[in-house]
PDB file of C-alpha atoms and ligand atoms in Angstrom:
ATOM      1  CA  MET S   1      -2.836 -20.705   6.585  1.00 62.00           C
ATOM      2  CA  VAL S   2      -3.040 -20.825  10.524  1.00 67.00           C
ATOM      3  CA  ALA S   3      -5.856 -23.335  11.455  1.00 72.00           C
ATOM      4  CA  GLY S   4      -9.027 -21.320  12.113  1.00 79.00           C
ATOM      5  CA  ALA S   5      -7.945 -18.305   9.941  1.00 88.00           C
ATOM      6  CA  SER S   6     -10.715 -17.073   7.724  1.00 93.00           C
ATOM      7  CA  GLU S   7      -8.809 -15.655   4.953  1.00 97.00           C
ATOM      8  CA  ARG S   8      -5.086 -14.285   4.330  1.00 98.00           C
ATOM      9  CA  LEU S   9      -5.583 -10.676   3.756  1.00 98.00           C
ATOM     10  CA  GLY S  10      -2.833  -8.121   2.628  1.00 98.00           C
ATOM     11  CA  ILE S  11      -2.873  -4.609   3.490  1.00 98.00           C
ATOM     12  CA  PHE S  12      -1.004  -2.123   0.763  1.00 98.00           C
ATOM     13  CA  GLY S  13      -1.195   1.177   2.243  1.00 97.00           C
ATOM     14  CA  GLY S  14      -0.549   4.179   0.032  1.00 97.00           C
ATOM     15  CA  THR S  15      -1.354   7.814  -1.024  1.00 96.00           C
ATOM     16  CA  PHE S  16      -1.488   6.332  -4.797  1.00 98.00           C
ATOM     17  CA  ASP S  17      -0.887   9.907  -6.102  1.00 97.00           C
ATOM     18  CA  PRO S  18      -1.480   8.176  -8.944  1.00 98.00           C
ATOM     19  CA  PRO S  19      -1.169   4.479  -8.606  1.00 98.00           C
ATOM     20  CA  HIS S  20       1.476   2.867 -11.003  1.00 98.00           C
ATOM     21  CA  ILE S  21       2.707  -0.396 -12.260  1.00 98.00           C
ATOM     22  CA  GLY S  22       5.161  -0.272  -9.553  1.00 98.00           C
ATOM     23  CA  HIS S  23       2.328  -0.907  -6.886  1.00 98.00           C
ATOM     24  CA  LEU S  24       0.664  -3.109  -9.070  1.00 98.00           C
ATOM     25  CA  ALA S  25       3.414  -5.293  -9.592  1.00 98.00           C
ATOM     26  CA  VAL S  26       3.967  -5.514  -5.756  1.00 98.00           C
ATOM     27  CA  ALA S  27       0.506  -6.181  -4.679  1.00 98.00           C
ATOM     28  CA  VAL S  28      -0.008  -9.001  -7.459  1.00 98.00           C
ATOM     29  CA  ASN S  29       3.505 -10.478  -6.620  1.00 98.00           C
ATOM     30  CA  VAL S  30       2.988 -10.438  -2.871  1.00 98.00           C
ATOM     31  CA  ARG S  31      -0.329 -12.094  -3.171  1.00 98.00           C
ATOM     32  CA  HIS S  32       0.979 -14.779  -5.305  1.00 98.00           C
ATOM     33  CA  ASP S  33       3.958 -15.396  -3.422  1.00 98.00           C
ATOM     34  CA  LEU S  34       2.236 -15.526   0.047  1.00 98.00           C
ATOM     35  CA  ALA S  35      -0.762 -17.057  -1.270  1.00 98.00           C
ATOM     36  CA  LEU S  36      -3.103 -14.443  -0.103  1.00 98.00           C
ATOM     37  CA  ASP S  37      -6.685 -14.583  -0.731  1.00 98.00           C
ATOM     38  CA  ARG S  38      -6.812 -10.603  -1.525  1.00 98.00           C
ATOM     39  CA  VAL S  39      -4.876  -7.458  -1.365  1.00 98.00           C
ATOM     40  CA  LEU S  40      -6.494  -4.469  -0.135  1.00 98.00           C
ATOM     41  CA  LEU S  41      -5.109  -1.119  -1.828  1.00 98.00           C
ATOM     42  CA  VAL S  42      -5.685   1.001   1.203  1.00 98.00           C
ATOM     43  CA  VAL S  43      -5.992   4.613   0.102  1.00 97.00           C
ATOM     44  CA  ASN S  44      -4.767   6.887   2.724  1.00 96.00           C
ATOM     45  CA  ASN S  45      -7.045   9.990   3.564  1.00 94.00           C
ATOM     46  CA  LEU S  46      -4.713  12.298   4.847  1.00 83.00           C
ATOM     47  CA  PRO S  47      -1.166  10.992   4.774  1.00 69.00           C
ATOM     48  CA  TRP S  48       0.113  12.522   7.760  1.00 73.00           C
ATOM     49  CA  GLN S  49       3.794  12.276   7.122  1.00 72.00           C
ATOM     50  CA  LYS S  50       3.068  14.132   3.571  1.00 73.00           C
ATOM     51  CA  VAL S  51       0.575  16.762   4.494  1.00 70.00           C
ATOM     52  CA  GLY S  52       2.268  20.149   4.508  1.00 72.00           C
ATOM     53  CA  SER S  53       5.144  19.232   2.242  1.00 73.00           C
ATOM     54  CA  ARG S  54       3.203  18.984  -1.249  1.00 81.00           C
ATOM     55  CA  ASP S  55      -0.310  19.255  -2.509  1.00 86.00           C
ATOM     56  CA  ILE S  56      -1.879  16.077  -2.565  1.00 92.00           C
ATOM     57  CA  SER S  57      -4.905  15.230  -4.922  1.00 94.00           C
ATOM     58  CA  PRO S  58      -8.374  14.810  -3.369  1.00 95.00           C
ATOM     59  CA  ALA S  59      -8.946  11.647  -1.781  1.00 96.00           C
ATOM     60  CA  GLU S  60     -11.900  10.422  -3.686  1.00 96.00           C
ATOM     61  CA  ASP S  61      -9.946  11.108  -7.076  1.00 97.00           C
ATOM     62  CA  ARG S  62      -6.907   9.120  -5.755  1.00 97.00           C
ATOM     63  CA  LEU S  63      -9.770   6.497  -4.815  1.00 98.00           C
ATOM     64  CA  ALA S  64     -11.197   6.471  -8.351  1.00 98.00           C
ATOM     65  CA  ARG S  65      -8.038   5.948  -9.864  1.00 98.00           C
ATOM     66  CA  VAL S  66      -6.721   3.014  -7.730  1.00 98.00           C
ATOM     67  CA  GLU S  67     -10.128   1.559  -8.729  1.00 98.00           C
ATOM     68  CA  ALA S  68      -9.498   1.757 -12.414  1.00 97.00           C
ATOM     69  CA  ALA S  69      -6.471   0.395 -12.093  1.00 97.00           C
ATOM     70  CA  VAL S  70      -7.336  -3.002 -10.239  1.00 98.00           C
ATOM     71  CA  ALA S  71     -10.765  -3.440 -11.941  1.00 96.00           C
ATOM     72  CA  GLY S  72     -10.976  -6.799 -13.502  1.00 92.00           C
ATOM     73  CA  VAL S  73      -7.716  -7.880 -11.602  1.00 96.00           C
ATOM     74  CA  ASP S  74      -8.150 -11.166  -9.570  1.00 96.00           C
ATOM     75  CA  GLY S  75      -7.692 -10.797  -5.960  1.00 98.00           C
ATOM     76  CA  LEU S  76      -6.734  -6.976  -5.837  1.00 98.00           C
ATOM     77  CA  GLU S  77      -9.397  -4.649  -4.314  1.00 98.00           C
ATOM     78  CA  VAL S  78      -9.259  -0.845  -3.487  1.00 98.00           C
ATOM     79  CA  SER S  79     -10.285   0.006   0.032  1.00 98.00           C
ATOM     80  CA  ARG S  80     -11.996   3.433   0.959  1.00 98.00           C
ATOM     81  CA  ILE S  81     -11.827   2.482   5.033  1.00 97.00           C
ATOM     82  CA  GLU S  82      -9.589   5.305   5.689  1.00 97.00           C
ATOM     83  CA  LEU S  83     -11.602   7.660   3.623  1.00 97.00           C
ATOM     84  CA  ASP S  84     -14.367   6.703   5.523  1.00 96.00           C
ATOM     85  CA  ALA S  85     -12.751   6.945   8.833  1.00 94.00           C
ATOM     86  CA  GLY S  86     -11.753  10.363   7.960  1.00 93.00           C
ATOM     87  CA  GLY S  87      -8.967  12.506   9.457  1.00 92.00           C
ATOM     88  CA  SER S  88      -5.352  11.154   9.599  1.00 91.00           C
ATOM     89  CA  SER S  89      -4.816   7.797   8.417  1.00 87.00           C
ATOM     90  CA  TYR S  90      -3.073   5.412  10.759  1.00 94.00           C
ATOM     91  CA  THR S  91      -2.394   1.905   9.967  1.00 96.00           C
ATOM     92  CA  ALA S  92      -2.984   0.837  13.471  1.00 97.00           C
ATOM     93  CA  ASP S  93      -6.565   2.026  13.422  1.00 96.00           C
ATOM     94  CA  THR S  94      -6.925   0.290   9.792  1.00 97.00           C
ATOM     95  CA  LEU S  95      -5.740  -2.916  11.073  1.00 98.00           C
ATOM     96  CA  ALA S  96      -8.080  -3.016  14.238  1.00 98.00           C
ATOM     97  CA  THR S  97     -11.203  -2.257  12.117  1.00 97.00           C
ATOM     98  CA  LEU S  98     -10.256  -5.017   9.747  1.00 98.00           C
ATOM     99  CA  LEU S  99      -9.982  -7.244  12.799  1.00 98.00           C
ATOM    100  CA  SER S 100     -13.133  -6.319  14.258  1.00 97.00           C
ATOM    101  CA  ASP S 101     -14.894  -6.829  11.172  1.00 96.00           C
ATOM    102  CA  ASP S 102     -13.482 -10.557  11.239  1.00 96.00           C
ATOM    103  CA  PRO S 103     -11.317 -11.578  14.243  1.00 96.00           C
ATOM    104  CA  ASP S 104     -10.139 -14.470  12.409  1.00 97.00           C
ATOM    105  CA  ARG S 105      -8.346 -12.791   9.677  1.00 97.00           C
ATOM    106  CA  GLU S 106      -4.576 -12.939   9.123  1.00 98.00           C
ATOM    107  CA  LEU S 107      -3.222  -9.639   8.316  1.00 98.00           C
ATOM    108  CA  TYR S 108      -0.226  -8.950   6.140  1.00 98.00           C
ATOM    109  CA  VAL S 109       1.002  -5.220   5.994  1.00 98.00           C
ATOM    110  CA  ILE S 110       2.887  -4.538   2.546  1.00 98.00           C
ATOM    111  CA  LEU S 111       5.536  -2.023   2.418  1.00 98.00           C
ATOM    112  CA  GLY S 112       8.403  -0.843   0.068  1.00 98.00           C
ATOM    113  CA  SER S 113      11.619  -0.845   1.420  1.00 97.00           C
ATOM    114  CA  ASP S 114      11.535   3.248   1.509  1.00 96.00           C
ATOM    115  CA  ALA S 115       8.269   2.726   3.647  1.00 96.00           C
ATOM    116  CA  ALA S 116       9.528   0.327   5.860  1.00 97.00           C
ATOM    117  CA  ALA S 117      12.578   2.116   6.843  1.00 95.00           C
ATOM    118  CA  GLY S 118      10.360   4.697   8.529  1.00 95.00           C
ATOM    119  CA  LEU S 119       8.137   2.062  10.332  1.00 96.00           C
ATOM    120  CA  LEU S 120       9.150   2.769  13.866  1.00 95.00           C
ATOM    121  CA  THR S 121       8.290   6.165  13.305  1.00 95.00           C
ATOM    122  CA  TRP S 122       4.429   5.201  12.935  1.00 95.00           C
ATOM    123  CA  GLU S 123       1.721   6.247  15.294  1.00 95.00           C
ATOM    124  CA  ARG S 124       1.161   3.280  17.664  1.00 97.00           C
ATOM    125  CA  VAL S 125       3.429   1.145  16.127  1.00 97.00           C
ATOM    126  CA  GLU S 126       3.181  -1.500  18.965  1.00 98.00           C
ATOM    127  CA  GLU S 127      -0.463  -1.880  17.888  1.00 98.00           C
ATOM    128  CA  VAL S 128       0.616  -2.941  14.160  1.00 98.00           C
ATOM    129  CA  ARG S 129       3.238  -5.243  15.594  1.00 98.00           C
ATOM    130  CA  ARG S 130       0.979  -7.334  17.508  1.00 98.00           C
ATOM    131  CA  GLN S 131      -1.773  -7.177  14.745  1.00 98.00           C
ATOM    132  CA  ALA S 132       0.105  -8.083  11.503  1.00 98.00           C
ATOM    133  CA  THR S 133       2.966  -9.625   9.682  1.00 98.00           C
ATOM    134  CA  VAL S 134       5.166  -7.342   7.807  1.00 98.00           C
ATOM    135  CA  VAL S 135       5.910  -8.181   4.253  1.00 98.00           C
ATOM    136  CA  VAL S 136       8.574  -5.894   2.833  1.00 98.00           C
ATOM    137  CA  VAL S 137       9.747  -5.736  -0.895  1.00 98.00           C
ATOM    138  CA  GLU S 138      12.719  -4.034  -2.303  1.00 96.00           C
ATOM    139  CA  ARG S 139      12.222  -0.637  -4.048  1.00 95.00           C
ATOM    140  CA  PRO S 140      14.920   0.273  -6.454  1.00 93.00           C
ATOM    141  CA  GLY S 141      17.249   3.049  -5.289  1.00 91.00           C
ATOM    142  CA  THR S 142      16.468   2.549  -1.513  1.00 92.00           C
ATOM    143  CA  PRO S 143      18.537   0.278   0.975  1.00 91.00           C
ATOM    144  CA  ALA S 144      17.335  -3.126   1.927  1.00 91.00           C
ATOM    145  CA  VAL S 145      15.761  -2.945   5.406  1.00 94.00           C
ATOM    146  CA  PRO S 146      16.730  -5.480   8.099  1.00 95.00           C
ATOM    147  CA  ALA S 147      13.919  -7.414   9.948  1.00 96.00           C
ATOM    148  CA  LEU S 148      13.050  -5.830  13.298  1.00 96.00           C
ATOM    149  CA  PRO S 149      13.419  -8.325  16.207  1.00 96.00           C
ATOM    150  CA  GLY S 150      10.202  -9.296  17.601  1.00 96.00           C
ATOM    151  CA  TRP S 151       8.249  -8.776  14.364  1.00 98.00           C
ATOM    152  CA  ARG S 152       6.713 -11.094  12.258  1.00 98.00           C
ATOM    153  CA  TRP S 153       8.506 -10.485   8.982  1.00 98.00           C
ATOM    154  CA  GLU S 154       8.728 -11.621   5.536  1.00 98.00           C
ATOM    155  CA  ARG S 155      10.459 -10.511   2.538  1.00 97.00           C
ATOM    156  CA  VAL S 156       8.961 -10.943  -1.008  1.00 97.00           C
ATOM    157  CA  GLU S 157      11.050 -10.620  -4.483  1.00 96.00           C
ATOM    158  CA  VAL S 158       9.389  -8.375  -6.826  1.00 96.00           C
ATOM    159  CA  PRO S 159      10.404  -6.964 -10.340  1.00 96.00           C
ATOM    160  CA  SER S 160      12.462  -3.906 -10.008  1.00 95.00           C
ATOM    161  CA  LEU S 161      10.585  -1.114 -11.546  1.00 97.00           C
ATOM    162  CA  GLU S 162      11.916   2.360 -10.872  1.00 96.00           C
ATOM    163  CA  VAL S 163       8.577   4.443 -10.981  1.00 97.00           C
ATOM    164  CA  SER S 164       7.167   6.664  -8.350  1.00 97.00           C
ATOM    165  CA  SER S 165       4.278   8.862  -8.192  1.00 97.00           C
ATOM    166  CA  THR S 166       6.292  11.965  -7.683  1.00 96.00           C
ATOM    167  CA  GLU S 167       8.004  11.348 -10.918  1.00 97.00           C
ATOM    168  CA  LEU S 168       4.507  10.782 -12.715  1.00 97.00           C
ATOM    169  CA  ARG S 169       3.452  13.983 -11.133  1.00 96.00           C
ATOM    170  CA  GLY S 170       6.189  15.773 -12.890  1.00 96.00           C
ATOM    171  CA  ARG S 171       5.645  14.003 -16.194  1.00 96.00           C
ATOM    172  CA  ALA S 172       1.750  15.132 -16.121  1.00 95.00           C
ATOM    173  CA  GLU S 173       2.796  18.510 -14.880  1.00 94.00           C
ATOM    174  CA  ASP S 174       4.993  19.153 -18.300  1.00 96.00           C
ATOM    175  CA  GLY S 175       2.539  17.094 -20.535  1.00 95.00           C
ATOM    176  CA  ARG S 176       4.818  14.224 -20.841  1.00 97.00           C
ATOM    177  CA  PRO S 177       3.493  10.531 -21.595  1.00 96.00           C
ATOM    178  CA  LEU S 178       2.187   8.433 -18.520  1.00 96.00           C
ATOM    179  CA  ASP S 179       1.397   5.452 -20.884  1.00 96.00           C
ATOM    180  CA  TYR S 180       2.853   2.227 -20.007  1.00 97.00           C
ATOM    181  CA  LEU S 181       3.763   3.590 -16.482  1.00 98.00           C
ATOM    182  CA  VAL S 182       0.274   3.494 -15.131  1.00 97.00           C
ATOM    183  CA  THR S 183      -2.573   1.409 -16.833  1.00 96.00           C
ATOM    184  CA  HIS S 184      -4.692   3.101 -19.613  1.00 94.00           C
ATOM    185  CA  GLU S 185      -7.601   3.055 -17.470  1.00 95.00           C
ATOM    186  CA  VAL S 186      -5.802   5.177 -14.868  1.00 96.00           C
ATOM    187  CA  VAL S 187      -4.304   7.493 -17.815  1.00 94.00           C
ATOM    188  CA  ALA S 188      -7.978   8.026 -19.014  1.00 91.00           C
ATOM    189  CA  CYS S 189      -8.912   8.608 -15.293  1.00 89.00           C
ATOM    190  CA  ILE S 190      -6.382  11.421 -14.828  1.00 86.00           C
TER     191      ILE S 190
HETATM  192  P1  ATP U 201       5.225   9.364  -3.806  1.00 94.78           P
HETATM  193  O1  ATP U 201       6.645   9.568  -4.784  1.00 94.78           O
HETATM  194  O2  ATP U 201       4.248  10.168  -3.960  1.00 94.78           O
HETATM  195  O3  ATP U 201       5.785   9.027  -2.300  1.00 94.78           O
HETATM  196  P2  ATP U 201       5.117   6.582  -4.515  1.00 94.78           P
HETATM  197  O4  ATP U 201       5.505   6.064  -5.699  1.00 94.78           O
HETATM  198  O5  ATP U 201       6.445   6.309  -3.349  1.00 94.78           O
HETATM  199  O6  ATP U 201       4.620   7.784  -4.324  1.00 94.78           O
HETATM  200  P3  ATP U 201       3.275   5.791  -2.247  1.00 94.78           P
HETATM  201  O7  ATP U 201       1.820   5.771  -2.478  1.00 94.78           O
HETATM  202  O8  ATP U 201       3.936   6.692  -1.495  1.00 94.78           O
HETATM  203  O9  ATP U 201       3.933   5.723  -3.872  1.00 94.78           O
HETATM  204  O10 ATP U 201       3.774   4.324  -1.874  1.00 94.78           O
HETATM  205  C1  ATP U 201       2.703   3.049  -1.370  1.00 94.78           C
HETATM  206  C2  ATP U 201       3.620   2.150  -1.076  1.00 94.78           C
HETATM  207  O11 ATP U 201       4.053   1.401  -2.352  1.00 94.78           O
HETATM  208  C3  ATP U 201       4.897   2.103  -0.165  1.00 94.78           C
HETATM  209  O12 ATP U 201       4.991   0.906   0.738  1.00 94.78           O
HETATM  210  C4  ATP U 201       6.035   2.336  -1.468  1.00 94.78           C
HETATM  211  O13 ATP U 201       7.231   1.908  -0.708  1.00 94.78           O
HETATM  212  C5  ATP U 201       5.656   1.258  -2.205  1.00 94.78           C
HETATM  213  N1  ATP U 201       6.039   1.530  -3.773  1.00 94.78           N
HETATM  214  C6  ATP U 201       5.621   2.594  -4.558  1.00 94.78           C
HETATM  215  N2  ATP U 201       6.392   2.429  -5.809  1.00 94.78           N
HETATM  216  C7  ATP U 201       6.997   1.287  -5.704  1.00 94.78           C
HETATM  217  C8  ATP U 201       8.021   0.701  -6.446  1.00 94.78           C
HETATM  218  N3  ATP U 201       8.342   1.184  -7.705  1.00 94.78           N
HETATM  219  N4  ATP U 201       8.450  -0.539  -6.218  1.00 94.78           N
HETATM  220  C9  ATP U 201       8.445  -1.101  -4.993  1.00 94.78           C
HETATM  221  N5  ATP U 201       7.497  -0.456  -3.940  1.00 94.78           N
HETATM  222  C10 ATP U 201       6.743   0.632  -4.244  1.00 94.78           C
HETATM  223 MG1   MG U 202       6.210   7.175  -1.353  1.00 94.78          MG
END
């Protein structure tokens, strides 16, 4: 920890529609590797890059499923910060809120390689660069993303789990089982 830092905080944002074992394995392994005190699973209110392209479950339902997924897991917490803010969810604003609550925190934004590839399209990305270290994990089936010059950038190896919320929504629609791809608390919640 940097001298004077109050905590090392991971921020893992997503739509989590629904949360699956790929998300959970990323969160616990990044926390372990980088010795983060906590990882917040930050549920997007309106994922502006997805709105319009498909139906998205209500934010409170997605939040309840993430809550069910992390209940009792050490160091993982769900965050409703973007639901409380309302409107479109921008990481730049979320980081600013987390720093205004405690300016001494060190922030780590955790991204799968597909999300990292789109980083420069984010709203006010320069504010993200200034406020946090980016942590990239490889996502099976997506190309590795080189570190962006001028960014604080880490890479963490996590187990490769080829699962996506899109595939799980398809399964739920067809009545195929979700078991072992999401936790059973999440199955119960869906
Ligand atoms: P969707 O198919 O709806 O886009 P998703 O499975 O990609 O869902 P998101 O909520 O979009 O899940 O992703 C949140 C974050 O989790 C992103 O940074 C994404 O790259 C990462 N992520 C999701 N699934 C995996 C996985 N299987 N392995 C590694 N990273 C993942
Ligand atoms: Mg996705």
